[in-house]
GROMACS .gro file of C-alpha atoms in nm:
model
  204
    1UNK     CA    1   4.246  -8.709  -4.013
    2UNK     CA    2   4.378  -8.349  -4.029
    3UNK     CA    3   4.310  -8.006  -3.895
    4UNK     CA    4   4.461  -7.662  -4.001
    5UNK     CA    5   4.557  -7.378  -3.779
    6UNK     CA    6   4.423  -7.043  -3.877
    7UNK     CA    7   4.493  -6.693  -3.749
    8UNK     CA    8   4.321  -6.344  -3.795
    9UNK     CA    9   4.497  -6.008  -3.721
   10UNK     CA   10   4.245  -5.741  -3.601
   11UNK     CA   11   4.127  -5.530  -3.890
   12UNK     CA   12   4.183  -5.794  -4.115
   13UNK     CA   13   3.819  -5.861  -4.207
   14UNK     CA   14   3.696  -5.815  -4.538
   15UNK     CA   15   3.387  -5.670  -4.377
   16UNK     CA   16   3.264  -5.305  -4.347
   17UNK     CA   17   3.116  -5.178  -4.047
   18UNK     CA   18   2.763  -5.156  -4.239
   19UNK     CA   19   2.830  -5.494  -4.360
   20UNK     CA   20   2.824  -5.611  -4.033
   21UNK     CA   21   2.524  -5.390  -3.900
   22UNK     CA   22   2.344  -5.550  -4.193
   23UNK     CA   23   2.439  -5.893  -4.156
   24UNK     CA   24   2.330  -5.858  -3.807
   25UNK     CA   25   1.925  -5.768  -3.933
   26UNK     CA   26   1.785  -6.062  -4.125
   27UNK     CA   27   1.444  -6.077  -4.208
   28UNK     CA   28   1.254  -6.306  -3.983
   29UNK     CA   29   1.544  -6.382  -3.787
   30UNK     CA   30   1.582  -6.333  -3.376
   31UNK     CA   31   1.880  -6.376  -3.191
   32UNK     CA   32   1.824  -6.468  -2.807
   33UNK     CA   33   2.074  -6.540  -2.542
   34UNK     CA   34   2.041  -6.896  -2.380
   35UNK     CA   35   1.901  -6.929  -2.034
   36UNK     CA   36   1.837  -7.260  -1.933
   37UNK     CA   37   1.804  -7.616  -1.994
   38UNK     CA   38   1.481  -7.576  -2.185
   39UNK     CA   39   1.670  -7.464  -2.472
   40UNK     CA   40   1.928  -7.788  -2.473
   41UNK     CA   41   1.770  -8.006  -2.680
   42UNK     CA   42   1.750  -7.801  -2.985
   43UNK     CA   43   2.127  -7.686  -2.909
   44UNK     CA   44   2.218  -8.091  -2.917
   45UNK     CA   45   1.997  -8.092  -3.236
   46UNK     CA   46   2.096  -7.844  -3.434
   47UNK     CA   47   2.485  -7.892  -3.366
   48UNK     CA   48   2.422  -8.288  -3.342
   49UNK     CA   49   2.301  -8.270  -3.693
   50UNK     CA   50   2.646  -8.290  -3.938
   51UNK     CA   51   2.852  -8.422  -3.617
   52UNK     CA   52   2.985  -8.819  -3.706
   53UNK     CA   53   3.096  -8.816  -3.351
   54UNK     CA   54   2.862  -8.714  -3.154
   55UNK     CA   55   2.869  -8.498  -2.826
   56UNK     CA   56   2.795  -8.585  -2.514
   57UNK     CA   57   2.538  -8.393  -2.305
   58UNK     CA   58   2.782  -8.334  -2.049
   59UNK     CA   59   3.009  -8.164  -2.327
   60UNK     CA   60   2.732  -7.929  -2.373
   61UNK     CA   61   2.655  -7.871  -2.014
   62UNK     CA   62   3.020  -7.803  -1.985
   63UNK     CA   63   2.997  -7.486  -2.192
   64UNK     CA   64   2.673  -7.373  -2.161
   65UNK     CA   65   2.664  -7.365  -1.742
   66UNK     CA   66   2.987  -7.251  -1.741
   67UNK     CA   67   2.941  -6.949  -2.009
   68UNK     CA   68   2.605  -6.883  -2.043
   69UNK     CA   69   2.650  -6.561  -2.161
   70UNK     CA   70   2.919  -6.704  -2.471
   71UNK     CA   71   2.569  -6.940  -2.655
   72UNK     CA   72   2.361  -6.737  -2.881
   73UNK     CA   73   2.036  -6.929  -3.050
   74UNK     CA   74   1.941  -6.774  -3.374
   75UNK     CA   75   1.509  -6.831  -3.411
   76UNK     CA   76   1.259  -6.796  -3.638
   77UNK     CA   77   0.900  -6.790  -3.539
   78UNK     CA   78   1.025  -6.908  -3.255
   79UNK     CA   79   1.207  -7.233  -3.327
   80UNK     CA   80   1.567  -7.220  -3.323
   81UNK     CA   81   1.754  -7.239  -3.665
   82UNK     CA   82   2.107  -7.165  -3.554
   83UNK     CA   83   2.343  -7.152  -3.265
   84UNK     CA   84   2.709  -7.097  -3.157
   85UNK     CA   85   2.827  -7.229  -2.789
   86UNK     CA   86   3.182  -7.077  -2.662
   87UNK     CA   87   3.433  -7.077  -2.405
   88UNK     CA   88   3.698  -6.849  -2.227
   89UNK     CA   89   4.034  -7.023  -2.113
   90UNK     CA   90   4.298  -6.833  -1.963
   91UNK     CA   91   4.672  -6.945  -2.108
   92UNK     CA   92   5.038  -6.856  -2.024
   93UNK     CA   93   5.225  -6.640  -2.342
   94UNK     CA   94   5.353  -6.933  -2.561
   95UNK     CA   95   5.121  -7.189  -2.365
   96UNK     CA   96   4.963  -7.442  -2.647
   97UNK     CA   97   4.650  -7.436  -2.668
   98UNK     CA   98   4.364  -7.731  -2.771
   99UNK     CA   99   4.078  -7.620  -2.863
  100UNK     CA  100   3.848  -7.829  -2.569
  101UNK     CA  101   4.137  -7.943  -2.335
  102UNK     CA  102   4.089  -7.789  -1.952
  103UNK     CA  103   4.161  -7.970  -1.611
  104UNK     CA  104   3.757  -8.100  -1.599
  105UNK     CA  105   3.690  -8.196  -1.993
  106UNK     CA  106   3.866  -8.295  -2.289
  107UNK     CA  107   3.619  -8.339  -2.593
  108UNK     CA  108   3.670  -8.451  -2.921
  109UNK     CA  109   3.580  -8.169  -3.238
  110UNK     CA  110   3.351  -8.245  -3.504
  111UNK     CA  111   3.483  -8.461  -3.806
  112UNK     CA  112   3.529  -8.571  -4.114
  113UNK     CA  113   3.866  -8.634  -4.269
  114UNK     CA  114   4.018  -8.330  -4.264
  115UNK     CA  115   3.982  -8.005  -3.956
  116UNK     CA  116   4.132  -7.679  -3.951
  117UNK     CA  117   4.232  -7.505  -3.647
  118UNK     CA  118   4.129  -7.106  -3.636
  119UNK     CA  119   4.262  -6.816  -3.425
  120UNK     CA  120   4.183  -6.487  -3.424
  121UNK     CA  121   4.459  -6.271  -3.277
  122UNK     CA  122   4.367  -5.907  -3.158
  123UNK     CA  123   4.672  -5.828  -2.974
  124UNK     CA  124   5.024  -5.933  -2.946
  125UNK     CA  125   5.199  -5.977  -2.570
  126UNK     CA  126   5.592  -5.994  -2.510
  127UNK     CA  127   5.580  -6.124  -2.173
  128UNK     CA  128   5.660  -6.505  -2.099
  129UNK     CA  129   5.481  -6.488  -1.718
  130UNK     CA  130   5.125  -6.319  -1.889
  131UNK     CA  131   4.860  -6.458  -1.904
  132UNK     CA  132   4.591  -6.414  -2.173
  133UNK     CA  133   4.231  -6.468  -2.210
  134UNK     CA  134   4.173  -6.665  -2.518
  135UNK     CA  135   3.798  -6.723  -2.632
  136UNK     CA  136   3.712  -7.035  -2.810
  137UNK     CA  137   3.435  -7.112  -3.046
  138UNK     CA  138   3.303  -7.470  -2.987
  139UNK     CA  139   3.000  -7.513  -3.162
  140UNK     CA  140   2.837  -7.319  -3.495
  141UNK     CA  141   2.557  -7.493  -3.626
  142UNK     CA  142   2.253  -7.343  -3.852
  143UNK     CA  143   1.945  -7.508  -3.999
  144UNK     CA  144   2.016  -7.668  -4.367
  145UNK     CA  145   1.714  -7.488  -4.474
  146UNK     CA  146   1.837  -7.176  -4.333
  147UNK     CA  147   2.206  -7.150  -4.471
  148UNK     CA  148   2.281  -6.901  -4.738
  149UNK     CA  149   2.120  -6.640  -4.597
  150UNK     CA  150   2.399  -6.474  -4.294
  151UNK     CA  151   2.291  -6.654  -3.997
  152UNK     CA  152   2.618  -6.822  -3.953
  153UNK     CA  153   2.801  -6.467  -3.992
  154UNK     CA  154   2.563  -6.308  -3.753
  155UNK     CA  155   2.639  -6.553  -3.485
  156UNK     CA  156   3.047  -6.566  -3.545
  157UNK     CA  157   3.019  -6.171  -3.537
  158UNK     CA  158   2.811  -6.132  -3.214
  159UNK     CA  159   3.018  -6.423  -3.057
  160UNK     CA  160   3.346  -6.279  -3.159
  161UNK     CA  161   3.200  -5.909  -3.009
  162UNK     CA  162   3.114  -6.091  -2.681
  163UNK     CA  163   3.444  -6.272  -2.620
  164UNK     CA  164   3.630  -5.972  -2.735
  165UNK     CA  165   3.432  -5.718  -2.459
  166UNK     CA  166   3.509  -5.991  -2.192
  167UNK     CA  167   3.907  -5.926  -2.216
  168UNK     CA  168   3.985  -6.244  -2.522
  169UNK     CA  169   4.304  -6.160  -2.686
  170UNK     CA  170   4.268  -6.438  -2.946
  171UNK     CA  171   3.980  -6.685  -3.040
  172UNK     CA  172   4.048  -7.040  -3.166
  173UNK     CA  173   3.860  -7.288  -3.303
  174UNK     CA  174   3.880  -7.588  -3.511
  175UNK     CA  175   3.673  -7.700  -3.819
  176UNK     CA  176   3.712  -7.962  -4.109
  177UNK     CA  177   3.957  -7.830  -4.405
  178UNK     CA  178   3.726  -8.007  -4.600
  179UNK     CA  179   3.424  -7.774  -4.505
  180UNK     CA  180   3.460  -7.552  -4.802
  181UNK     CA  181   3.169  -7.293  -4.657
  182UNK     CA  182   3.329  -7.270  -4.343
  183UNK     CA  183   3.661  -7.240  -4.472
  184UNK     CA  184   3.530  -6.913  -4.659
  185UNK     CA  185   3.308  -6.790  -4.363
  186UNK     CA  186   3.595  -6.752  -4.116
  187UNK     CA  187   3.831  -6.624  -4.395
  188UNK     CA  188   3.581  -6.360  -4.459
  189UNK     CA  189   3.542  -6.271  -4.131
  190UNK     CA  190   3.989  -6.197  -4.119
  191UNK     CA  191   4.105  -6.527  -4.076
  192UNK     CA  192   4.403  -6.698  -4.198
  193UNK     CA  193   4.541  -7.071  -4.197
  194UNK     CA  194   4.817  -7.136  -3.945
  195UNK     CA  195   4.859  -7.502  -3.884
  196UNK     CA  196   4.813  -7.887  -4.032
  197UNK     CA  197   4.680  -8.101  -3.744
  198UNK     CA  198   4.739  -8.459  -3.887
  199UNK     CA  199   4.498  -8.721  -3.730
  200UNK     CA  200   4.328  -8.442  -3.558
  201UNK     CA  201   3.966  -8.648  -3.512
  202UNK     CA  202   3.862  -9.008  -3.425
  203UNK     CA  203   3.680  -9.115  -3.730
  204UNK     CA  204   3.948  -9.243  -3.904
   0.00000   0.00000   0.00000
């Protein structure tokens, strides 16, 4: 199993301010922050849905109690149709970085054969001993009979905003090179392929 590496230079997006104001109003659609265990269970379902390996709930408590504010749930009348779950770590100049590796979890990405790795650079550092806040985005999931339409967008926008205003430097994530849609979502959105991760999942 592989991943790839990708990386986005601020100002690189393809996307106009008004493109983003009106991605960010879709008919029908509410976007609500996520505020307590009530809402897990459609979180598990909705990402749960196209995963082959499967989360565990303590995976999802692990982002969600640690940055509430980083989850946005995407509804309509209501039900939830979309979500996107992040994470802040703070890393050394020149530190790797894995996507969910930290001293209290190490979780395995979603999978098929093939993964990319994604980051979004917004500002370059010199100095070996500084440290940098980099976000990462965990978890994007929308409805099947909800795709199409800019949900996915809206949430990678409003997450990207959010980890940006909270000091992130650069946001990484993974997803499968295989995932054509996603592939073109985040290159829309400024990113670029960096890196190859061979064997990158388990369900191989």
């Amino acid at each position: 199993l592989c991943a790839l590496s990708i990386n986005q230079i601020e100002g690189s997006t393809s996307l106009t301010k008004e493109d983003e104001e009106a991605i960010l109003r879709i008919n029908g659609i509410n976007f609500v922050n996520y505020t307590d265990e009530s809402q897990l269970d459609e979180i598990m379902r909705l990402v749960g849905t196209d995963l082959s390996e499967p989360y565990s709930i303590f995976t999802y408590r692990y982002f969600l109690h640690n940055w509430p504010q980083l989850c946005i749930i995407a509804t309509f009348k209501g039900i939830p149709v979309g979500c996107v779950v992040c994470k802040i770590d703070e890393v050394r100049t020149g530190q790797e970085l894995h996507g969910h590796a930290n001293e209290q979890s190490q979780v395995d990405m979603p999978t098929e054969d093939n993964a990319s790795r994604i980051i979004s650079n917004d500002e370059a550092t010199t100095s070996n001993k500084h440290i940098n806040k980099v976000g990462y985005l965990g978890m994007l999931a929308v409805d099947k009979s909800f795709r199409g339409i800019g949900i996915g967008t809206s949430l990678s926008i409003q997450a990207l905003d959010r980890m940006r205003c909270l000091g992130c430097s650069s946001v990484v994530l993974e997803t499968e090179a295989c995932n054509k849609g996603a592939m073109r979502l985040y290159e829309r959105l400024g990113f670029i392929r960096e890196e190859l991760l061979e064997k990158y999942y388990l369900n191989w």
